[in-house]
Amino acid sequence: MTDPAPHILRLADLPSRKPTRFALRPDEGARARLAAELGLLGIDRLSFTGALTPKGRSDWTLEAALDARVVQPCVVTAEPVATDLSETVERIYTADMPEPEGDEVEMPEDDRVEALPVTLDLTAVMAEALSLSLPLYPRAPGARFGQIDHAAPGTEALTDETAKPFAGLADLLKKGEDGGGRG
C-alpha cells in the first residue's frame, strides 16, 4: 500500500450478493508508523487479505488472514526479538446489536460479533488484529530472569529467604512455651 490513507469501505456501497475481496500490504512508511503506535521496534512484513461477505439483508462477515513479522524488545534484555505471526481473523458485523443502556453494558457471548458500522476501516481492523496477536512477553533466546538484590548502602539486601514473614514464628512460639517470653 503506497497510499497511507486508511482503506475505508462504505458497507451500503458494496455488492450485496457477492464477497468484496481486499488485500492490504502496507509499505515501509506505514509499517513504521504502525510499529511506533504499537510500541514495536519494527514490522518487517505485514499483509491482511480476505473478504467481506454479505449475510442476510444487512449483516456482514469479515474473514481475513493476517501475516506479519514483528520485532519487539525482549522483556529481560531489551534485545530485538523477531516473531512471525499468522492469524485467521473473523468479525461478524450485525445490525441486530442491542444499544447499550445505562452504566452496565452487556457484551455479546461471541467476541467476533460487533455492531454494524456505516463504514469499515480495514486498516484499523488490521491494526487491532495485529495488536491482539502480539506476544505479551517476548524473550530473546537464552534470556532468563535472575535475582536482583537492591539495598541501601550499609544494609543487607532483602532476599526470598529473609523475606519469609513467618520464618521467626517458630522461635517465638518456642520462647513462649519455655516461659522465656514473660518474666
CSV table of C-alpha atoms in Angstrom, one decimal:
chain,number,residue,atom,x,y,z
A,1,MET,CA,0.0,0.0,0.0
A,2,THR,CA,1.7,3.2,-1.1
A,3,ASP,CA,-1.3,5.3,0.0
A,4,PRO,CA,-1.0,6.0,3.7
A,5,ALA,CA,-4.8,6.7,3.9
A,6,PRO,CA,-6.8,4.0,5.6
A,7,HIS,CA,-8.8,1.7,3.5
A,8,ILE,CA,-12.4,2.7,4.4
A,9,LEU,CA,-15.3,0.8,2.9
A,10,ARG,CA,-18.9,2.1,3.0
A,11,LEU,CA,-20.9,-1.1,3.5
A,12,ALA,CA,-24.0,0.3,1.8
A,13,ASP,CA,-22.0,0.7,-1.4
A,14,LEU,CA,-20.7,-2.9,-1.5
A,15,PRO,CA,-22.3,-5.6,-3.7
A,16,SER,CA,-25.0,-7.3,-1.6
A,17,ARG,CA,-24.8,-10.7,-3.3
A,18,LYS,CA,-21.1,-11.4,-3.5
A,19,PRO,CA,-17.9,-11.1,-1.4
A,20,THR,CA,-15.8,-8.0,-1.6
A,21,ARG,CA,-12.2,-9.0,-1.6
A,22,PHE,CA,-9.3,-6.9,-0.2
A,23,ALA,CA,-5.6,-7.1,0.2
A,24,LEU,CA,-3.6,-4.7,2.4
A,25,ARG,CA,0.1,-4.7,2.2
A,26,PRO,CA,1.4,-1.6,4.0
A,27,ASP,CA,4.6,0.0,2.6
A,28,GLU,CA,7.6,0.6,4.8
A,29,GLY,CA,6.5,4.0,6.0
A,30,ALA,CA,3.0,2.8,7.0
A,31,ARG,CA,4.6,-0.2,8.8
A,32,ALA,CA,6.9,2.1,10.7
A,33,ARG,CA,4.0,4.3,11.8
A,34,LEU,CA,2.1,1.3,13.0
A,35,ALA,CA,5.1,-0.1,14.8
A,36,ALA,CA,5.5,3.2,16.6
A,37,GLU,CA,1.8,3.2,17.5
A,38,LEU,CA,2.0,-0.3,18.9
A,39,GLY,CA,5.3,0.2,20.7
A,40,LEU,CA,7.3,-2.2,18.4
A,41,LEU,CA,10.8,-1.9,17.3
A,42,GLY,CA,9.7,-2.7,13.7
A,43,ILE,CA,7.3,-4.5,11.4
A,44,ASP,CA,9.4,-6.3,8.7
A,45,ARG,CA,6.4,-7.8,6.9
A,46,LEU,CA,2.6,-7.2,7.1
A,47,SER,CA,-0.3,-8.3,5.0
A,48,PHE,CA,-4.0,-8.5,5.6
A,49,THR,CA,-6.0,-10.3,2.9
A,50,GLY,CA,-9.6,-11.5,2.9
A,51,ALA,CA,-13.2,-10.8,2.0
A,52,LEU,CA,-16.3,-9.1,3.4
A,53,THR,CA,-19.3,-11.3,2.7
A,54,PRO,CA,-22.9,-10.2,3.0
A,55,LYS,CA,-25.0,-12.3,5.3
A,56,GLY,CA,-28.8,-11.9,5.1
A,57,ARG,CA,-30.2,-8.5,4.4
A,58,SER,CA,-27.8,-6.3,6.4
A,59,ASP,CA,-25.2,-8.3,8.2
A,60,TRP,CA,-21.6,-8.8,7.0
A,61,THR,CA,-18.8,-11.3,7.8
A,62,LEU,CA,-15.1,-10.4,7.5
A,63,GLU,CA,-12.7,-13.3,7.1
A,64,ALA,CA,-9.1,-12.5,6.6
A,65,ALA,CA,-5.5,-13.8,7.0
A,66,LEU,CA,-3.0,-11.7,8.9
A,67,ASP,CA,0.6,-12.5,8.1
A,68,ALA,CA,3.4,-10.5,9.8
A,69,ARG,CA,6.9,-10.4,11.1
A,70,VAL,CA,7.3,-8.1,14.0
A,71,VAL,CA,10.3,-7.0,16.1
A,72,GLN,CA,9.7,-6.3,19.8
A,73,PRO,CA,12.1,-5.7,22.7
A,74,CYS,CA,12.9,-8.7,24.9
A,75,VAL,CA,11.3,-8.3,28.3
A,76,VAL,CA,14.5,-9.4,30.0
A,77,THR,CA,17.3,-7.9,28.0
A,78,ALA,CA,15.6,-5.3,25.7
A,79,GLU,CA,17.3,-7.1,22.7
A,80,PRO,CA,15.3,-7.1,19.5
A,81,VAL,CA,13.1,-10.3,19.2
A,82,ALA,CA,11.6,-11.1,15.8
A,83,THR,CA,8.3,-13.1,15.7
A,84,ASP,CA,6.4,-14.5,12.8
A,85,LEU,CA,2.7,-14.2,13.2
A,86,SER,CA,0.0,-16.0,11.1
A,87,GLU,CA,-3.6,-15.4,12.3
A,88,THR,CA,-7.1,-16.0,11.0
A,89,VAL,CA,-9.3,-13.0,11.7
A,90,GLU,CA,-13.1,-13.2,11.7
A,91,ARG,CA,-15.5,-10.4,12.5
A,92,ILE,CA,-19.3,-10.5,12.3
A,93,TYR,CA,-21.0,-7.2,11.8
A,94,THR,CA,-24.7,-7.3,12.7
A,95,ALA,CA,-27.5,-4.7,12.6
A,96,ASP,CA,-29.2,-6.5,15.5
A,97,MET,CA,-26.7,-5.5,18.1
A,98,PRO,CA,-28.6,-4.0,21.1
A,99,GLU,CA,-27.8,-0.4,22.0
A,100,PRO,CA,-26.0,0.0,25.4
A,101,GLU,CA,-28.3,1.3,28.1
A,102,GLY,CA,-27.3,2.8,31.4
A,103,ASP,CA,-24.0,2.2,33.1
A,104,GLU,CA,-23.8,-1.5,32.6
A,105,VAL,CA,-23.1,-2.8,29.1
A,106,GLU,CA,-23.7,-6.5,28.3
A,107,MET,CA,-21.1,-7.9,25.9
A,108,PRO,CA,-22.1,-10.5,23.3
A,109,GLU,CA,-21.1,-14.1,24.1
A,110,ASP,CA,-19.2,-14.3,20.8
A,111,ASP,CA,-16.3,-11.8,20.8
A,112,ARG,CA,-16.3,-11.8,17.0
A,113,VAL,CA,-19.7,-10.0,16.9
A,114,GLU,CA,-19.7,-6.2,16.6
A,115,ALA,CA,-22.3,-3.6,15.8
A,116,LEU,CA,-22.8,-2.9,12.1
A,117,PRO,CA,-20.8,0.2,11.2
A,118,VAL,CA,-21.7,2.6,8.4
A,119,THR,CA,-18.1,2.4,7.2
A,120,LEU,CA,-15.4,-0.1,7.9
A,121,ASP,CA,-11.8,0.9,8.2
A,122,LEU,CA,-9.8,-2.2,7.1
A,123,THR,CA,-6.6,-0.6,8.3
A,124,ALA,CA,-8.0,-0.3,11.8
A,125,VAL,CA,-9.2,-3.9,11.7
A,126,MET,CA,-5.7,-5.0,10.6
A,127,ALA,CA,-4.0,-2.9,13.3
A,128,GLU,CA,-6.3,-4.3,16.0
A,129,ALA,CA,-5.8,-7.9,14.8
A,130,LEU,CA,-2.0,-7.4,14.8
A,131,SER,CA,-2.1,-5.9,18.3
A,132,LEU,CA,-4.2,-8.8,19.7
A,133,SER,CA,-1.8,-11.4,18.2
A,134,LEU,CA,1.5,-9.9,19.6
A,135,PRO,CA,3.4,-11.9,22.2
A,136,LEU,CA,2.9,-10.4,25.6
A,137,TYR,CA,6.3,-11.2,26.9
A,138,PRO,CA,8.8,-11.7,24.0
A,139,ARG,CA,12.0,-13.2,25.1
A,140,ALA,CA,15.3,-13.4,23.3
A,141,PRO,CA,16.9,-16.9,23.1
A,142,GLY,CA,18.7,-17.7,26.3
A,143,ALA,CA,17.3,-14.7,28.2
A,144,ARG,CA,16.5,-15.6,31.8
A,145,PHE,CA,15.1,-13.6,34.7
A,146,GLY,CA,17.6,-13.5,37.5
A,147,GLN,CA,17.5,-12.3,41.1
A,148,ILE,CA,18.5,-8.7,41.5
A,149,ASP,CA,19.3,-7.5,45.1
A,150,HIS,CA,18.7,-3.9,46.0
A,151,ALA,CA,19.6,-2.4,49.3
A,152,ALA,CA,20.6,0.9,50.8
A,153,PRO,CA,24.3,1.4,51.4
A,154,GLY,CA,25.4,-0.4,54.6
A,155,THR,CA,22.3,-2.7,54.8
A,156,GLU,CA,21.8,-6.2,53.7
A,157,ALA,CA,19.6,-6.9,50.7
A,158,LEU,CA,16.2,-8.5,51.2
A,159,THR,CA,16.1,-11.9,49.6
A,160,ASP,CA,13.5,-14.5,49.2
A,161,GLU,CA,14.9,-16.4,52.2
A,162,THR,CA,15.0,-13.4,54.5
A,163,ALA,CA,11.6,-12.0,53.4
A,164,LYS,CA,9.6,-15.0,54.6
A,165,PRO,CA,7.1,-13.4,57.1
A,166,PHE,CA,6.7,-16.4,59.3
A,167,ALA,CA,10.3,-17.5,59.4
A,168,GLY,CA,10.8,-16.4,63.1
A,169,LEU,CA,7.3,-17.6,64.2
A,170,ALA,CA,8.6,-21.0,65.4
A,171,ASP,CA,11.3,-19.3,67.5
A,172,LEU,CA,8.7,-17.0,69.2
A,173,LEU,CA,6.4,-19.9,69.9
A,174,LYS,CA,9.2,-21.9,71.4
A,175,LYS,CA,10.2,-19.0,73.7
A,176,GLY,CA,6.5,-18.7,74.8
A,177,GLU,CA,6.4,-22.5,75.7
A,178,ASP,CA,9.6,-22.2,77.7
A,179,GLY,CA,8.4,-19.2,79.6
A,180,GLY,CA,11.1,-17.1,78.1
A,181,GLY,CA,8.7,-14.5,76.8
A,182,ARG,CA,7.3,-13.4,80.3
A,183,GLY,CA,9.0,-12.7,83.5
